[in-house]
């Protein structure tokens, strides 16, 4: 039977290494505690920082040998106490026990936690100066600018530079439509709004002044920017009263009539009433548009009614023979008919103003024709140009030739009696005079213009 450990309470402590315990250590063993470990007498202390010396969790010396009975009883009571303790106390106890472990030779070792606390305590903190704060702010600003540039460059990298496209469209509008393009666009929209509201009127011929103003605004970029139109002798057009404008005809497509009407409206502030052939009023869409802009059938009755009412009438005596002639015969006037336009001017007692147009021959150079197909379609000719029908719809774009329109001095007809219009010889002489005036003016304008495109 083993000896009762309680008998050793109060006994003298044994010599070191004897296996006996002191009364205080035995009492602590019975209470469930761990006997304090005394440092060995012969071990030299390792120098350490002041923080380690003041720490109660520094490493301790090896514990002396304990009584076998107390050693067996301690774990049972400790485990029972650990069950009653909280997880926090258990963690604290384990960390404290782990920090107190030493080597077999008695050298003290420092745990990682104590080393971290020692390093943090011994490190010196440097104050942040104003220069450091300014440098950090500058770096942050530079980083923000870099991110902004990167974000702004993303649409351009994706191929959609919206800002550049808008600026290019506005610049193109200013170049084509002029600096006051926004004002003119607002005027056009206002006219369309009035027209949709029914605020417009037409005369007995179907002439619509609002449509004419809209078309003048639409034709202006083509005339001023594409054809670089130059108008001469605009003062020869009467400011009021009737007059008959007689012009040469060319260009494969009758754009010269549109340009003459634009020049009269733009520079003389008057409306031109064209006298058209029968084919113009037989086409589905063209006939309605021609009526809206003031065109009427080229007959003696309608011409006299327009002239006697004080309107400006325009006639192109060459007809389809003029616009359908080959490019090799450009600016060579065809026959002017039997003088019907002279008869109308004499009866109405209005002057005849010769009009010469240079530039229309080059917009669609006619190099061929298909007569059989033209007869099948019911048109005077079917043109073949260097670009049509080879390029399809793209071949309908007119070439940018330079245009000059000159209004010559009026030829008076009021010196003759109205009954003189029945004299064929007189009509022939006046018709030939108008034709020769236009032909000689064309030759002079060709010399003045020089190159057709530059």
Short mmCIF file of C-alpha atoms in Angstrom, two decimals:
data_model
loop_
_atom_site.label_atom_id
_atom_site.label_comp_id
_atom_site.label_asym_id
_atom_site.label_seq_id
_atom_site.Cartn_x
_atom_site.Cartn_y
_atom_site.Cartn_z
CA UNK A 1 0.00 0.00 0.00
CA UNK A 2 1.43 3.36 -1.07
CA UNK A 3 2.21 6.07 1.34
CA UNK A 4 -0.32 8.81 1.84
CA UNK A 5 1.04 12.05 0.33
CA UNK A 6 -0.74 14.12 2.97
CA UNK A 7 1.76 12.92 5.55
CA UNK A 8 4.52 14.81 3.84
CA UNK A 9 2.78 18.17 4.39
CA UNK A 10 4.95 20.26 6.64
CA UNK A 11 8.01 18.06 6.15
CA UNK A 12 11.36 19.48 5.14
CA UNK A 13 12.10 19.78 1.53
CA UNK A 14 14.40 17.15 0.19
CA UNK A 15 17.64 17.75 -1.54
CA UNK A 16 17.59 18.51 -5.14
CA UNK A 17 17.04 15.40 -7.24
CA UNK A 18 15.82 13.25 -4.35
CA UNK A 19 12.29 12.87 -5.69
CA UNK A 20 10.63 14.37 -2.64
CA UNK A 21 8.54 17.49 -2.79
CA UNK A 22 8.25 20.40 -0.46
CA UNK A 23 5.10 20.88 1.63
CA UNK A 24 4.05 23.87 -0.49
CA UNK A 25 4.47 21.98 -3.72
CA UNK A 26 2.61 18.99 -2.36
CA UNK A 27 -0.24 21.22 -1.26
CA UNK A 28 -0.46 22.76 -4.69
CA UNK A 29 -0.44 19.29 -6.20
CA UNK A 30 -3.41 18.28 -4.15
CA UNK A 31 -5.22 21.50 -5.14
CA UNK A 32 -4.80 20.65 -8.81
CA UNK A 33 -2.17 23.25 -9.61
CA UNK A 34 1.28 22.88 -11.07
CA UNK A 35 4.31 23.29 -8.90
CA UNK A 36 6.40 26.36 -9.70
CA UNK A 37 9.51 25.65 -11.61
CA UNK A 38 12.72 26.99 -10.01
CA UNK A 39 15.50 28.03 -12.31
CA UNK A 40 18.64 25.93 -12.09
CA UNK A 41 21.30 27.40 -9.88
CA UNK A 42 24.18 26.87 -12.30
CA UNK A 43 22.45 28.10 -15.54
CA UNK A 44 23.45 31.50 -16.91
CA UNK A 45 20.68 33.86 -17.85
CA UNK A 46 20.65 34.92 -21.47
CA UNK A 47 20.48 38.70 -21.95
CA UNK A 48 17.10 39.83 -23.29
CA UNK A 49 15.19 43.10 -23.80
CA UNK A 50 13.59 44.91 -20.95
CA UNK A 51 10.17 43.96 -22.19
CA UNK A 52 10.98 40.26 -21.72
CA UNK A 53 12.24 40.83 -18.22
CA UNK A 54 9.08 42.59 -17.21
CA UNK A 55 6.80 40.04 -18.87
CA UNK A 56 5.27 37.48 -16.47
CA UNK A 57 5.07 35.03 -19.40
CA UNK A 58 8.81 34.72 -19.94
CA UNK A 59 10.46 31.31 -20.14
CA UNK A 60 11.09 29.46 -16.85
CA UNK A 61 13.60 26.85 -15.72
CA UNK A 62 12.87 23.12 -15.79
CA UNK A 63 10.50 21.99 -13.09
CA UNK A 64 11.82 19.65 -10.37
CA UNK A 65 10.77 16.09 -10.19
CA UNK A 66 7.41 15.59 -8.52
CA UNK A 67 6.02 12.78 -6.48
CA UNK A 68 4.47 10.02 -8.58
CA UNK A 69 1.24 10.25 -6.70
CA UNK A 70 0.90 13.97 -7.19
CA UNK A 71 1.81 13.63 -10.85
CA UNK A 72 -0.97 11.16 -11.42
CA UNK A 73 -3.56 13.19 -9.55
CA UNK A 74 -2.83 16.49 -11.24
CA UNK A 75 -4.03 15.65 -14.73
CA UNK A 76 -7.41 14.37 -13.50
CA UNK A 77 -8.18 17.51 -11.52
CA UNK A 78 -6.86 19.72 -14.28
CA UNK A 79 -9.08 18.12 -16.86
CA UNK A 80 -12.05 18.51 -14.54
CA UNK A 81 -11.26 22.16 -14.05
CA UNK A 82 -10.79 22.68 -17.78
CA UNK A 83 -14.30 21.37 -18.38
CA UNK A 84 -15.69 24.01 -16.08
CA UNK A 85 -13.57 26.80 -17.52
CA UNK A 86 -14.46 28.84 -20.66
CA UNK A 87 -12.68 28.49 -23.98
CA UNK A 88 -10.97 31.80 -23.41
CA UNK A 89 -9.38 30.70 -20.15
CA UNK A 90 -8.32 27.41 -21.72
CA UNK A 91 -6.63 29.24 -24.56
CA UNK A 92 -4.90 31.58 -22.16
CA UNK A 93 -3.68 28.66 -20.00
CA UNK A 94 -2.36 26.73 -22.99
CA UNK A 95 -0.55 29.77 -24.36
CA UNK A 96 0.98 30.49 -20.97
CA UNK A 97 2.09 26.89 -20.59
CA UNK A 98 3.54 26.89 -24.11
CA UNK A 99 5.51 30.06 -23.48
CA UNK A 100 7.10 28.53 -20.34
CA UNK A 101 8.68 25.53 -22.05
CA UNK A 102 12.44 25.31 -21.99
CA UNK A 103 15.07 23.05 -23.45
CA UNK A 104 16.66 20.06 -21.77
CA UNK A 105 19.92 21.93 -21.18
CA UNK A 106 18.12 24.74 -19.36
CA UNK A 107 18.42 27.36 -22.18
CA UNK A 108 15.46 29.69 -22.40
CA UNK A 109 13.57 29.88 -25.74
CA UNK A 110 11.22 32.65 -26.80
CA UNK A 111 7.89 31.80 -28.44
CA UNK A 112 6.72 33.53 -31.65
CA UNK A 113 4.13 35.60 -29.79
CA UNK A 114 6.65 37.03 -27.39
CA UNK A 115 9.09 37.73 -30.24
CA UNK A 116 6.41 39.68 -32.14
CA UNK A 117 5.59 41.74 -29.09
CA UNK A 118 9.26 42.40 -28.51
CA UNK A 119 9.80 43.53 -32.11
CA UNK A 120 6.69 45.76 -32.08
CA UNK A 121 7.78 47.34 -28.81
CA UNK A 122 11.33 47.96 -29.93
CA UNK A 123 10.39 49.45 -33.38
CA UNK A 124 10.42 53.21 -33.63
CA UNK A 125 7.46 54.98 -35.31
CA UNK A 126 8.23 57.84 -37.76
CA UNK A 127 5.89 60.81 -37.91
CA UNK A 128 4.23 61.63 -41.32
CA UNK A 129 5.46 64.99 -42.56
CA UNK A 130 3.68 67.45 -44.88
CA UNK A 131 5.98 66.47 -47.75
CA UNK A 132 4.93 62.86 -47.39
CA UNK A 133 1.26 63.83 -47.43
CA UNK A 134 1.73 66.02 -50.52
CA UNK A 135 3.63 63.26 -52.31
CA UNK A 136 0.89 60.74 -51.54
CA UNK A 137 -1.81 63.14 -52.76
CA UNK A 138 0.09 63.76 -56.01
CA UNK A 139 0.43 60.03 -56.63
CA UNK A 140 -3.30 59.52 -56.00
CA UNK A 141 -4.19 62.34 -58.42
CA UNK A 142 -1.92 60.92 -61.11
CA UNK A 143 -3.47 57.48 -60.71
CA UNK A 144 -6.97 58.97 -61.01
CA UNK A 145 -6.00 60.83 -64.20
CA UNK A 146 -4.51 57.67 -65.68
CA UNK A 147 -7.73 55.76 -65.01
CA UNK A 148 -9.80 58.57 -66.51
CA UNK A 149 -7.68 58.57 -69.69
CA UNK A 150 -7.99 54.83 -69.93
CA UNK A 151 -11.77 54.98 -69.49
CA UNK A 152 -12.09 57.81 -72.03
CA UNK A 153 -10.01 55.98 -74.61
CA UNK A 154 -12.23 52.89 -74.43
CA UNK A 155 -14.90 54.10 -76.92
CA UNK A 156 -12.22 55.20 -79.40
CA UNK A 157 -10.52 51.83 -79.09
CA UNK A 158 -13.88 50.17 -79.73
CA UNK A 159 -14.15 52.16 -82.97
CA UNK A 160 -16.96 54.54 -81.94
CA UNK A 161 -15.52 58.06 -81.38
CA UNK A 162 -18.89 59.74 -80.81
CA UNK A 163 -17.52 63.23 -80.11
CA UNK A 164 -15.37 63.25 -83.23
CA UNK A 165 -18.27 62.05 -85.40
CA UNK A 166 -20.59 64.80 -84.12
CA UNK A 167 -17.93 67.47 -84.65
CA UNK A 168 -17.27 66.22 -88.20
CA UNK A 169 -21.01 66.27 -89.04
CA UNK A 170 -21.37 69.84 -87.77
CA UNK A 171 -18.29 70.97 -89.67
CA UNK A 172 -19.53 69.33 -92.87
CA UNK A 173 -22.92 71.01 -92.46
CA UNK A 174 -21.23 74.38 -92.10
CA UNK A 175 -19.09 73.83 -95.19
CA UNK A 176 -21.96 72.59 -97.36
CA UNK A 177 -24.88 74.66 -96.09
CA UNK A 178 -23.00 77.74 -94.93
CA UNK A 179 -22.39 79.30 -91.54
CA UNK A 180 -26.10 80.09 -91.11
CA UNK A 181 -27.19 76.51 -91.73
CA UNK A 182 -29.06 76.30 -88.42
CA UNK A 183 -31.15 79.40 -89.24
CA UNK A 184 -31.99 78.10 -92.68
CA UNK A 185 -32.90 74.71 -91.27
CA UNK A 186 -35.23 76.37 -88.77
CA UNK A 187 -36.87 78.35 -91.61
CA UNK A 188 -37.34 75.17 -93.62
CA UNK A 189 -38.94 73.37 -90.68
CA UNK A 190 -41.25 76.33 -90.06
CA UNK A 191 -42.38 76.27 -93.70
CA UNK A 192 -43.05 72.54 -93.49
CA UNK A 193 -45.05 73.03 -90.30
CA UNK A 194 -47.20 75.74 -91.93
CA UNK A 195 -47.72 73.55 -94.96
CA UNK A 196 -48.84 70.58 -92.87
CA UNK A 197 -51.30 72.92 -91.20
CA UNK A 198 -52.82 73.87 -94.59
CA UNK A 199 -51.44 77.43 -94.60
CA UNK A 200 -50.53 77.64 -98.30
CA UNK A 201 -52.11 78.69 -101.59
CA UNK A 202 -51.66 77.87 -105.29
CA UNK A 203 -52.55 79.85 -108.40
CA UNK A 204 -54.52 78.74 -111.45
CA UNK A 205 -51.48 76.96 -112.90
CA UNK A 206 -50.79 75.00 -109.70
CA UNK A 207 -47.78 77.09 -108.65
CA UNK A 208 -46.90 76.72 -104.94
CA UNK A 209 -44.49 79.41 -103.62
CA UNK A 210 -43.66 77.46 -100.44
CA UNK A 211 -42.51 74.43 -102.41
CA UNK A 212 -40.31 76.72 -104.49
CA UNK A 213 -38.65 78.15 -101.38
CA UNK A 214 -38.02 74.68 -100.00
CA UNK A 215 -36.49 73.49 -103.28
CA UNK A 216 -34.28 76.58 -103.50
CA UNK A 217 -32.88 75.78 -100.06
CA UNK A 218 -32.29 72.16 -101.10
CA UNK A 219 -30.62 73.08 -104.42
CA UNK A 220 -28.34 75.75 -102.95
CA UNK A 221 -25.57 73.36 -101.69
CA UNK A 222 -25.52 71.68 -105.12
CA UNK A 223 -25.27 74.99 -106.98
CA UNK A 224 -22.90 76.88 -104.70
CA UNK A 225 -20.61 74.12 -103.39
CA UNK A 226 -20.70 71.37 -106.01
CA UNK A 227 -21.07 73.37 -109.25
CA UNK A 228 -19.47 76.59 -107.88
CA UNK A 229 -22.08 78.58 -109.75
CA UNK A 230 -21.20 82.07 -110.97
CA UNK A 231 -24.05 84.36 -112.01
CA UNK A 232 -23.51 87.32 -114.32
CA UNK A 233 -25.85 90.04 -115.63
CA UNK A 234 -28.53 89.54 -113.00
CA UNK A 235 -29.36 93.26 -113.38
CA UNK A 236 -30.73 92.53 -116.86
CA UNK A 237 -33.75 90.78 -115.32
CA UNK A 238 -36.62 93.25 -114.86
CA UNK A 239 -37.49 93.91 -111.23
CA UNK A 240 -41.20 93.88 -112.08
CA UNK A 241 -43.38 93.10 -115.06
CA UNK A 242 -43.23 90.24 -117.49
CA UNK A 243 -40.19 88.98 -119.43
CA UNK A 244 -39.27 85.91 -121.46
CA UNK A 245 -35.96 84.18 -120.60
CA UNK A 246 -34.56 82.12 -123.53
CA UNK A 247 -31.67 79.72 -122.76
CA UNK A 248 -29.55 77.00 -124.32
CA UNK A 249 -30.32 73.43 -123.27
CA UNK A 250 -27.80 70.65 -122.53
CA UNK A 251 -26.54 68.17 -119.98
CA UNK A 252 -28.28 64.82 -120.71
CA UNK A 253 -30.44 65.47 -117.62
CA UNK A 254 -32.16 68.91 -117.65
CA UNK A 255 -30.50 70.31 -114.53
CA UNK A 256 -29.80 73.58 -116.32
CA UNK A 257 -33.47 74.57 -116.02
CA UNK A 258 -33.29 73.97 -112.26
CA UNK A 259 -30.12 76.09 -111.97
CA UNK A 260 -31.64 79.00 -113.93
CA UNK A 261 -34.70 78.97 -111.68
CA UNK A 262 -32.47 78.91 -108.61
CA UNK A 263 -30.37 81.86 -109.84
CA UNK A 264 -33.45 83.96 -110.60
CA UNK A 265 -34.98 83.27 -107.17
CA UNK A 266 -31.72 83.64 -105.27
CA UNK A 267 -30.30 86.77 -106.88
CA UNK A 268 -33.28 88.52 -108.52
CA UNK A 269 -35.86 87.58 -105.85
CA UNK A 270 -38.38 86.56 -108.50
CA UNK A 271 -40.05 83.27 -109.43
CA UNK A 272 -39.34 81.70 -112.83
CA UNK A 273 -42.24 79.95 -114.59
CA UNK A 274 -40.74 77.32 -116.93
CA UNK A 275 -42.44 76.29 -120.16
CA UNK A 276 -42.02 72.49 -120.43
CA UNK A 277 -42.50 69.88 -123.15
CA UNK A 278 -45.35 67.39 -123.21
CA UNK A 279 -43.17 64.56 -121.83
CA UNK A 280 -42.54 66.49 -118.60
CA UNK A 281 -46.25 66.39 -117.73
CA UNK A 282 -46.65 62.72 -118.66
CA UNK A 283 -44.25 61.34 -116.07
CA UNK A 284 -45.92 60.26 -112.79
CA UNK A 285 -43.90 62.13 -110.19
CA UNK A 286 -42.15 64.75 -112.31
CA UNK A 287 -45.42 66.20 -113.60
CA UNK A 288 -46.75 66.95 -110.12
CA UNK A 289 -43.47 68.51 -108.99
CA UNK A 290 -43.25 70.59 -112.18
CA UNK A 291 -46.72 72.02 -111.54
CA UNK A 292 -45.77 72.87 -107.94
CA UNK A 293 -42.71 74.87 -108.99
CA UNK A 294 -44.73 76.86 -111.55
CA UNK A 295 -44.05 75.01 -114.79
CA UNK A 296 -46.69 74.92 -117.47
CA UNK A 297 -47.11 73.48 -120.94
CA UNK A 298 -45.03 75.16 -123.64
CA UNK A 299 -47.93 76.40 -125.73
CA UNK A 300 -48.72 79.85 -127.03
CA UNK A 301 -51.84 80.34 -124.92
CA UNK A 302 -50.23 79.54 -121.55
CA UNK A 303 -47.10 81.53 -122.38
CA UNK A 304 -49.10 84.64 -123.29
CA UNK A 305 -51.20 84.37 -120.12
CA UNK A 306 -48.10 84.22 -117.94
CA UNK A 307 -46.33 87.09 -119.70
CA UNK A 308 -49.34 89.40 -119.76
CA UNK A 309 -49.90 88.82 -116.04
CA UNK A 310 -46.39 90.11 -115.25
CA UNK A 311 -44.62 86.78 -114.68
CA UNK A 312 -41.11 85.69 -115.70
CA UNK A 313 -41.37 82.81 -118.14
CA UNK A 314 -38.48 80.59 -119.21
CA UNK A 315 -38.11 78.61 -122.42
CA UNK A 316 -35.43 76.25 -123.83
CA UNK A 317 -36.03 76.16 -127.61
CA UNK A 318 -33.53 73.33 -128.33
CA UNK A 319 -35.71 70.86 -126.48
CA UNK A 320 -34.62 67.22 -126.30
CA UNK A 321 -32.26 67.70 -129.24
CA UNK A 322 -30.15 69.96 -127.06
CA UNK A 323 -29.90 67.81 -123.92
CA UNK A 324 -29.51 64.59 -125.95
CA UNK A 325 -26.66 65.68 -128.26
CA UNK A 326 -23.29 63.84 -127.98
CA UNK A 327 -20.42 65.21 -125.94
CA UNK A 328 -18.43 65.83 -129.13
CA UNK A 329 -21.03 68.48 -130.13
CA UNK A 330 -21.08 70.26 -126.77
CA UNK A 331 -21.91 73.98 -126.73
CA UNK A 332 -23.08 73.90 -130.35
CA UNK A 333 -26.63 75.15 -130.38
CA UNK A 334 -29.27 73.14 -132.19
CA UNK A 335 -32.20 74.59 -134.14
CA UNK A 336 -34.39 76.97 -132.12
CA UNK A 337 -37.68 75.95 -133.72
CA UNK A 338 -40.02 78.10 -135.74
CA UNK A 339 -39.99 81.10 -133.44
CA UNK A 340 -43.06 80.39 -131.32
CA UNK A 341 -41.50 81.97 -128.21
CA UNK A 342 -40.82 85.20 -130.16
CA UNK A 343 -44.44 85.33 -131.23
CA UNK A 344 -45.63 85.05 -127.60
CA UNK A 345 -43.23 87.82 -126.45
CA UNK A 346 -44.40 90.15 -129.24
CA UNK A 347 -48.05 89.63 -128.44
CA UNK A 348 -47.46 90.26 -124.72
CA UNK A 349 -45.10 93.20 -125.48
CA UNK A 350 -42.40 91.94 -123.07
CA UNK A 351 -38.59 91.85 -123.56
CA UNK A 352 -36.62 88.71 -124.39
CA UNK A 353 -33.60 88.04 -122.12
CA UNK A 354 -31.02 85.64 -123.67
CA UNK A 355 -29.47 83.25 -121.11
CA UNK A 356 -26.15 81.44 -121.69
CA UNK A 357 -25.18 78.45 -119.51
CA UNK A 358 -21.69 76.95 -119.38
CA UNK A 359 -20.99 73.84 -117.28
CA UNK A 360 -24.02 71.67 -117.94
CA UNK A 361 -22.38 69.78 -120.82
CA UNK A 362 -19.80 68.16 -118.51
CA UNK A 363 -22.00 66.79 -115.71
CA UNK A 364 -23.12 63.72 -117.73
CA UNK A 365 -20.90 63.37 -120.82
CA UNK A 366 -23.06 61.57 -123.39
CA UNK A 367 -20.92 59.01 -125.24
CA UNK A 368 -23.64 56.67 -126.52
CA UNK A 369 -27.34 56.02 -126.98
CA UNK A 370 -29.67 53.03 -127.30
CA UNK A 371 -32.44 54.20 -129.69
CA UNK A 372 -34.35 50.91 -129.85
CA UNK A 373 -34.63 50.61 -126.08
CA UNK A 374 -35.47 54.32 -125.83
CA UNK A 375 -38.41 53.84 -128.25
CA UNK A 376 -39.56 50.84 -126.25
CA UNK A 377 -39.59 52.91 -123.04
CA UNK A 378 -41.19 55.92 -124.74
CA UNK A 379 -38.34 58.35 -124.07
CA UNK A 380 -36.43 60.47 -126.61
CA UNK A 381 -33.09 58.80 -125.91
CA UNK A 382 -31.43 56.38 -123.45
CA UNK A 383 -28.05 57.88 -122.52
CA UNK A 384 -24.80 56.04 -121.96
CA UNK A 385 -22.15 57.96 -120.03
CA UNK A 386 -18.69 56.92 -118.76
CA UNK A 387 -20.28 55.99 -115.41
CA UNK A 388 -23.85 55.03 -116.28
CA UNK A 389 -25.07 52.31 -116.43
CA UNK A 390 -21.64 50.85 -115.57
CA UNK A 391 -21.73 52.02 -111.92
CA UNK A 392 -25.49 51.74 -111.50
CA UNK A 393 -27.08 54.41 -109.27
CA UNK A 394 -23.64 55.83 -108.49
CA UNK A 395 -23.38 56.85 -112.13
CA UNK A 396 -26.28 59.29 -111.61
CA UNK A 397 -24.10 61.56 -109.48
CA UNK A 398 -23.26 64.61 -111.64
CA UNK A 399 -19.62 65.52 -112.14
CA UNK A 400 -18.50 68.70 -110.32
CA UNK A 401 -18.05 70.98 -113.31
CA UNK A 402 -17.81 74.73 -112.89
CA UNK A 403 -20.95 76.59 -113.97
CA UNK A 404 -21.42 80.12 -115.29
CA UNK A 405 -24.86 81.59 -116.04
CA UNK A 406 -25.00 84.95 -117.81
CA UNK A 407 -28.18 86.92 -118.41
CA UNK A 408 -27.67 89.04 -121.52
CA UNK A 409 -29.10 92.40 -122.42
CA UNK A 410 -32.84 92.33 -123.10
CA UNK A 411 -34.04 92.32 -126.70
CA UNK A 412 -37.02 94.62 -126.93
CA UNK A 413 -40.19 93.47 -128.68
CA UNK A 414 -42.39 96.41 -127.74
CA UNK A 415 -41.00 98.29 -130.77
CA UNK A 416 -43.17 96.00 -132.92
CA UNK A 417 -46.90 95.94 -133.08
CA UNK A 418 -48.68 92.90 -131.66
CA UNK A 419 -49.88 92.05 -135.17
CA UNK A 420 -46.23 91.66 -136.23
CA UNK A 421 -46.21 88.29 -134.54
CA UNK A 422 -47.95 86.90 -137.65
CA UNK A 423 -45.02 87.80 -139.90
CA UNK A 424 -42.89 84.63 -140.36
CA UNK A 425 -39.90 86.50 -141.73
CA UNK A 426 -39.80 88.84 -138.75
CA UNK A 427 -40.10 85.94 -136.35
CA UNK A 428 -37.21 84.17 -138.04
CA UNK A 429 -34.95 87.22 -137.88
CA UNK A 430 -35.62 87.83 -134.18
CA UNK A 431 -35.18 84.12 -133.39
CA UNK A 432 -31.84 84.03 -135.20
CA UNK A 433 -30.74 87.17 -133.37
CA UNK A 434 -31.45 85.52 -129.99
CA UNK A 435 -29.69 82.31 -131.02
CA UNK A 436 -26.53 84.08 -132.24
CA UNK A 437 -26.37 86.17 -129.09
CA UNK A 438 -26.43 83.04 -126.91
CA UNK A 439 -23.89 81.20 -129.11
CA UNK A 440 -21.32 84.01 -129.09
CA UNK A 441 -21.76 84.40 -125.33
CA UNK A 442 -21.08 80.67 -124.83
CA UNK A 443 -17.77 80.94 -126.67
CA UNK A 444 -16.72 83.89 -124.54
CA UNK A 445 -17.73 82.15 -121.30
CA UNK A 446 -15.76 79.01 -122.25
CA UNK A 447 -12.63 81.13 -122.63
CA UNK A 448 -13.23 82.87 -119.30
CA UNK A 449 -13.90 79.64 -117.42
CA UNK A 450 -10.86 77.74 -118.60
CA UNK A 451 -10.81 74.21 -117.19
CA UNK A 452 -14.18 72.60 -116.70
CA UNK A 453 -13.40 71.10 -113.29
CA UNK A 454 -10.61 73.25 -111.81
#
